[in-house]
């Protein structure tokens, strides 16, 4: 009797996948992905969540507000051809193909914690490229201070956009130094495969030290600016969602504590675990915020 991927343990499934990649069968392979290859210094060695959890417990309001809606409805998103417009304060504005921004040969595996502001978390093995390299292709001009991102706006493909729950398109932004930080990636895959639609195909941002809502999915536009960009959640509820949105167990959301989190996949009796400052990435990123009052700049 053959087992489905959803029946094997996530670790076993993942290791099989790595062996598969090492054999060079899948195109989405880099030397670092092979068995025995050095894991990225940026990756956690915590147990990864199952592919089932990662692809069936999602926030992607363009396809509905329920956690299972994105898996159910995102099949209508046409992810190819797809290009990302990079404009604003860059030397080479234009439309960049996903293949240009994140060529398969350049993909790195990054196993990151993802902490949602709703106080649940996961560990996800992404495939992607540093955002810095992608921005370098467009040539960031010296006066640029921020990077604004936007998701596709097309209610035909994204039925959730027919409801006014957010001011579409979904928009997010980073300070330029945050965008250029080596932990910040554009992901085009996970678990060694092409990014599933519900996770933000074909290309999405991943900023692991910030609440999940900063990691904008299905990006079609990136604009370099000298003013702080408008962000969807911040525009809707500025008292609840700040521009920085760094994971911070000391600054509670008005409606829920951020001190602890529920790791998806641990089950009903798995208990809660302490949330770490900057989601555990403080050694790498705390310096970006030196001297800032993080209760004020939440
Ligand atoms: N365009 C878009 N991007 C989005 C969202 C969304 O609703 N629309 N949800 C965000 C939130 S709240 C979280 S927690 C993460 C979830 O990513 P995942 O479903 O891949 O785990 O995506 C973020 N990116
Ligand atoms: Mo979230």
Coordinates of C-alpha atoms and ligand atoms in Angstrom, one line a residue:
X1 CA 0.0 0.0 0.0
X2 CA 1.4 3.3 -1.0
X3 CA 1.3 6.3 1.4
X4 CA 0.2 9.7 0.4
X5 CA 2.5 12.6 1.3
X6 CA 0.0 13.7 3.9
X7 CA 0.3 10.5 5.8
X8 CA 4.1 10.5 6.3
X9 CA 5.6 12.5 9.0
X10 CA 6.7 16.0 7.9
X11 CA 10.3 15.2 8.7
X12 CA 10.3 12.0 6.7
X13 CA 8.5 13.6 3.8
X14 CA 10.9 16.5 3.8
X15 CA 14.0 14.2 4.0
X16 CA 12.6 12.2 1.1
X17 CA 12.2 15.4 -0.8
X18 CA 15.8 16.4 -0.1
X19 CA 17.1 13.0 -1.4
X20 CA 14.9 13.6 -4.4
X21 CA 16.4 17.0 -5.0
X22 CA 19.9 15.7 -4.4
X23 CA 19.4 13.2 -7.2
X24 CA 18.8 16.1 -9.4
X25 CA 15.4 15.0 -10.4
X26 CA 13.6 18.3 -9.6
X27 CA 14.7 21.5 -11.3
X28 CA 14.2 23.4 -8.2
X29 CA 17.5 22.3 -6.7
X30 CA 20.6 24.1 -5.5
X31 CA 23.8 22.5 -4.2
X32 CA 22.8 23.6 -0.7
X33 CA 19.7 21.5 -0.9
X34 CA 21.5 18.2 -1.4
X35 CA 21.8 15.7 1.4
X36 CA 25.0 16.5 3.3
X37 CA 25.0 20.1 2.0
X38 CA 25.6 22.7 4.6
X39 CA 22.3 24.1 5.9
X40 CA 21.9 27.9 5.6
X41 CA 23.3 29.8 8.5
X42 CA 20.0 31.7 8.4
X43 CA 17.8 28.5 8.9
X44 CA 16.4 27.2 12.1
X45 CA 16.8 23.6 13.0
X46 CA 13.4 23.4 14.6
X47 CA 11.0 20.8 13.3
X48 CA 9.3 22.0 10.1
X49 CA 5.5 22.0 9.9
X50 CA 3.9 19.5 7.6
X51 CA 3.2 20.5 4.0
X52 CA -0.5 19.8 4.8
X53 CA -0.4 22.4 7.6
X54 CA 1.5 25.0 5.6
X55 CA -0.8 24.7 2.7
X56 CA -4.2 24.4 4.5
X57 CA -3.9 26.9 7.3
X58 CA -3.5 30.2 5.6
X59 CA -4.3 33.9 5.7
X60 CA -4.9 35.2 2.1
X61 CA -7.9 37.4 2.3
X62 CA -8.1 37.7 -1.5
X63 CA -9.5 34.2 -1.3
X64 CA -11.7 34.6 1.8
X65 CA -11.1 35.1 5.5
X66 CA -11.3 31.5 6.6
X67 CA -8.1 29.6 7.2
X68 CA -9.1 26.9 4.7
X69 CA -10.4 29.3 2.1
X70 CA -7.1 30.0 0.3
X71 CA -6.5 26.2 -0.2
X72 CA -10.0 25.9 -1.5
X73 CA -10.3 28.9 -3.8
X74 CA -6.9 30.0 -4.9
X75 CA -6.8 27.6 -7.8
X76 CA -8.4 30.4 -9.9
X77 CA -5.2 32.5 -9.7
X78 CA -3.2 32.3 -13.0
X79 CA 0.4 32.5 -11.9
X80 CA 2.1 32.4 -15.3
X81 CA 3.0 34.5 -17.1
X82 CA 3.6 36.9 -14.2
X83 CA 5.8 39.9 -13.9
X84 CA 6.7 42.3 -11.2
X85 CA 6.9 46.0 -12.0
X86 CA 9.8 47.7 -10.2
X87 CA 9.6 51.4 -10.4
X88 CA 10.1 54.7 -8.4
X89 CA 13.6 55.6 -7.3
X90 CA 15.5 53.0 -9.4
X91 CA 17.8 53.3 -12.4
X92 CA 16.2 50.5 -14.4
X93 CA 12.4 50.6 -13.9
X94 CA 10.4 48.0 -15.7
X95 CA 8.6 44.7 -15.7
X96 CA 10.8 41.9 -14.3
X97 CA 9.8 38.2 -14.8
X98 CA 9.8 35.9 -11.8
X99 CA 12.6 34.0 -13.6
X100 CA 14.7 37.1 -13.7
X101 CA 14.2 38.1 -10.1
X102 CA 14.5 34.6 -8.7
X103 CA 16.3 32.3 -11.2
X104 CA 16.1 28.6 -10.2
X105 CA 19.9 28.4 -10.1
X106 CA 20.0 31.1 -7.4
X107 CA 17.3 29.7 -5.1
X108 CA 18.3 29.1 -1.5
X109 CA 16.5 27.2 1.2
X110 CA 15.5 29.2 4.2
X111 CA 13.8 27.4 7.1
X112 CA 12.1 30.3 9.0
X113 CA 9.7 30.7 11.8
X114 CA 6.5 32.5 10.8
X115 CA 4.6 34.3 13.6
X116 CA 1.2 35.6 12.8
X117 CA -0.2 38.6 14.8
X118 CA -3.1 36.3 15.7
X119 CA -0.6 34.4 18.0
X120 CA -0.1 31.2 16.0
X121 CA 3.2 30.2 14.4
X122 CA 4.7 27.7 12.0
X123 CA 8.1 26.7 10.7
X124 CA 8.3 26.8 6.9
X125 CA 11.1 25.6 4.6
X126 CA 11.0 28.4 1.9
X127 CA 12.9 28.5 -1.4
X128 CA 13.8 32.0 -2.4
X129 CA 16.4 34.7 -3.1
X130 CA 17.5 37.6 -1.0
X131 CA 15.3 40.6 -1.8
X132 CA 18.5 42.7 -1.9
X133 CA 19.8 41.0 -5.0
X134 CA 16.4 41.4 -6.8
X135 CA 16.4 45.1 -6.0
X136 CA 20.0 45.5 -7.2
X137 CA 18.8 44.3 -10.6
X138 CA 16.7 47.4 -10.8
X139 CA 19.4 49.7 -9.3
X140 CA 18.2 51.4 -6.2
X141 CA 18.9 55.1 -6.3
X142 CA 20.7 56.8 -3.4
X143 CA 17.7 58.8 -2.2
X144 CA 15.4 55.8 -1.8
X145 CA 14.4 55.1 1.8
X146 CA 11.5 52.7 1.7
X147 CA 10.2 49.9 -0.4
X148 CA 6.4 49.6 -1.2
X149 CA 4.9 46.3 -2.3
X150 CA 1.5 45.5 -3.7
X151 CA -0.4 42.3 -4.5
X152 CA -2.4 41.7 -7.7
X153 CA -5.7 43.4 -7.8
X154 CA -8.1 41.3 -10.0
X155 CA -11.5 40.3 -8.4
X156 CA -12.1 37.9 -11.3
X157 CA -9.2 35.8 -10.1
X158 CA -9.3 36.8 -6.5
X159 CA -13.0 36.6 -5.4
X160 CA -12.3 37.8 -1.9
X161 CA -11.6 41.2 -3.4
X162 CA -15.3 41.6 -4.1
X163 CA -15.7 42.2 -0.4
X164 CA -14.4 45.5 1.1
X165 CA -12.8 43.8 4.0
X166 CA -9.5 45.6 3.0
X167 CA -8.7 48.5 0.7
X168 CA -7.4 46.5 -2.2
X169 CA -4.8 45.9 -3.5
X170 CA -3.1 44.5 -0.4
X171 CA -0.1 46.7 0.2
X172 CA 2.9 46.5 2.5
X173 CA 6.2 48.3 3.0
X174 CA 9.6 48.1 4.5
X175 CA 12.4 50.5 5.3
X176 CA 15.2 50.1 2.8
X177 CA 17.6 48.7 5.3
X178 CA 15.0 46.1 6.3
X179 CA 14.4 45.3 2.7
X180 CA 18.2 44.9 2.1
X181 CA 18.7 42.7 5.2
X182 CA 20.0 39.2 4.3
X183 CA 17.1 37.5 6.1
X184 CA 14.5 39.2 3.9
X185 CA 13.7 37.0 0.9
X186 CA 11.4 36.8 -2.1
X187 CA 10.1 33.2 -2.0
X188 CA 9.0 31.3 -5.1
X189 CA 8.9 27.8 -3.5
X190 CA 8.5 25.8 -0.3
X191 CA 9.3 22.2 0.6
X192 CA 11.4 22.0 -2.4
X193 CA 8.6 22.6 -4.8
X194 CA 7.0 25.5 -6.6
X195 CA 5.1 27.9 -4.3
X196 CA 1.4 26.7 -3.9
X197 CA -1.1 29.4 -4.9
X198 CA -2.4 29.7 -1.3
X199 CA 1.0 30.6 0.0
X200 CA 1.4 33.5 -2.4
X201 CA 2.4 32.2 -5.8
X202 CA 4.3 32.9 -7.9
X203 CA 6.4 35.2 -5.7
X204 CA 5.9 36.6 -2.2
X205 CA 7.9 38.5 0.4
X206 CA 9.1 36.7 3.6
X207 CA 10.4 38.9 6.5
X208 CA 10.8 36.4 9.4
X209 CA 11.2 38.8 12.3
X210 CA 8.0 40.6 11.6
X211 CA 4.4 39.6 12.0
X212 CA 3.2 37.5 9.1
X213 CA 1.0 40.2 7.6
X214 CA 4.1 42.1 6.4
X215 CA 5.0 39.0 4.3
X216 CA 2.9 40.1 1.3
X217 CA 1.8 37.4 -1.2
X218 CA 1.5 37.3 -5.0
X219 CA 3.5 40.5 -5.5
X220 CA 3.0 42.4 -8.8
X221 CA 4.5 45.8 -7.9
X222 CA 7.6 47.1 -6.0
X223 CA 8.1 50.8 -5.7
X224 CA 11.2 52.5 -4.2
X225 CA 10.3 55.8 -2.5
X226 CA 11.6 58.4 -0.1
X227 CA 8.4 58.4 2.0
X228 CA 6.9 55.7 4.3
X229 CA 4.5 53.7 2.2
X230 CA 0.8 53.0 3.1
X231 CA 0.2 49.5 4.3
X232 CA -3.2 47.8 4.2
X233 CA -3.5 46.7 7.8
X234 CA -2.1 49.9 9.2
X235 CA -4.5 52.0 7.0
X236 CA -7.4 50.0 8.2
X237 CA -6.6 49.9 12.0
X238 CA -3.6 52.1 12.8
X239 CA -4.0 51.6 16.5
X240 CA -3.7 47.9 16.1
X241 CA -1.2 47.4 13.2
X242 CA 1.9 49.5 12.9
X243 CA 4.3 50.1 10.1
X244 CA 7.1 48.2 11.7
X245 CA 5.2 45.2 13.1
X246 CA 8.3 43.6 14.5
X247 CA 7.4 40.5 16.6
X248 CA 7.5 41.8 20.2
X249 CA 6.2 39.8 23.2
X250 CA 6.3 43.0 25.3
X251 CA 3.9 45.0 23.1
X252 CA 0.4 43.5 23.1
X253 CA -2.1 43.8 20.4
X254 CA -5.1 45.7 21.8
X255 CA -7.3 42.5 21.5
X256 CA -4.8 39.8 22.4
X257 CA -1.5 39.2 24.2
X258 CA 1.6 38.7 22.1
X259 CA 3.6 37.0 25.0
X260 CA 3.0 33.5 23.8
X261 CA 2.0 31.6 20.7
X262 CA 0.4 28.4 19.5
X263 CA 2.6 26.3 17.2
X264 CA 0.4 24.9 14.5
X265 CA 0.6 21.1 14.3
X266 CA 1.3 20.5 18.0
X267 CA -2.3 19.5 18.6
X268 CA -4.9 20.5 21.1
X269 CA -2.6 19.6 24.1
X270 CA 0.6 21.0 22.6
X271 CA 0.5 24.0 24.9
X272 CA 1.7 27.4 24.1
X273 CA 5.3 28.6 23.8
X274 CA 6.9 31.9 24.6
X275 CA 7.1 34.4 21.8
X276 CA 10.7 35.6 21.2
X277 CA 11.7 39.2 20.6
X278 CA 12.0 39.7 16.8
X279 CA 10.7 36.2 16.5
X280 CA 14.1 34.9 17.6
X281 CA 16.0 36.8 15.0
X282 CA 17.2 39.5 17.4
X283 CA 20.9 38.7 17.0
X284 CA 20.6 39.5 13.3
X285 CA 18.2 42.4 13.3
X286 CA 18.1 44.2 16.7
X287 CA 20.7 46.7 15.4
X288 CA 18.3 48.0 12.8
X289 CA 16.2 49.5 15.6
X290 CA 18.9 50.8 17.9
X291 CA 17.6 53.8 19.8
X292 CA 14.0 53.4 18.7
X293 CA 11.1 53.1 21.1
X294 CA 9.5 49.9 19.9
X295 CA 6.4 50.4 22.0
X296 CA 5.8 53.6 20.0
X297 CA 7.1 52.3 16.7
X298 CA 5.1 49.0 16.9
Ligands
LIG1 N1 -1.7 39.6 -0.4 C1 -1.8 39.1 0.9 N2 -0.7 38.8 1.5 C2 -0.7 38.2 2.8 C3 -2.0 38.1 3.4 C4 -3.2 38.4 2.7 O1 -4.3 38.3 3.2 N3 -3.0 38.9 1.4 N4 -2.0 37.6 4.7 C5 -0.8 37.8 5.5 C6 -0.8 37.1 6.8 S1 -1.9 37.8 8.0 C7 0.0 36.0 7.1 S2 0.0 35.4 8.7 C8 0.8 35.4 6.1 C9 0.4 33.9 6.0 O2 1.3 33.3 5.1 P1 1.1 31.7 4.8 O3 -0.4 31.5 4.5 O4 1.9 31.4 3.6 O5 1.5 31.0 6.0 O6 0.6 36.0 4.8 C10 0.5 37.4 4.8 N5 0.4 37.9 3.4
LIG2 MO1 -1.1 37.0 10.0

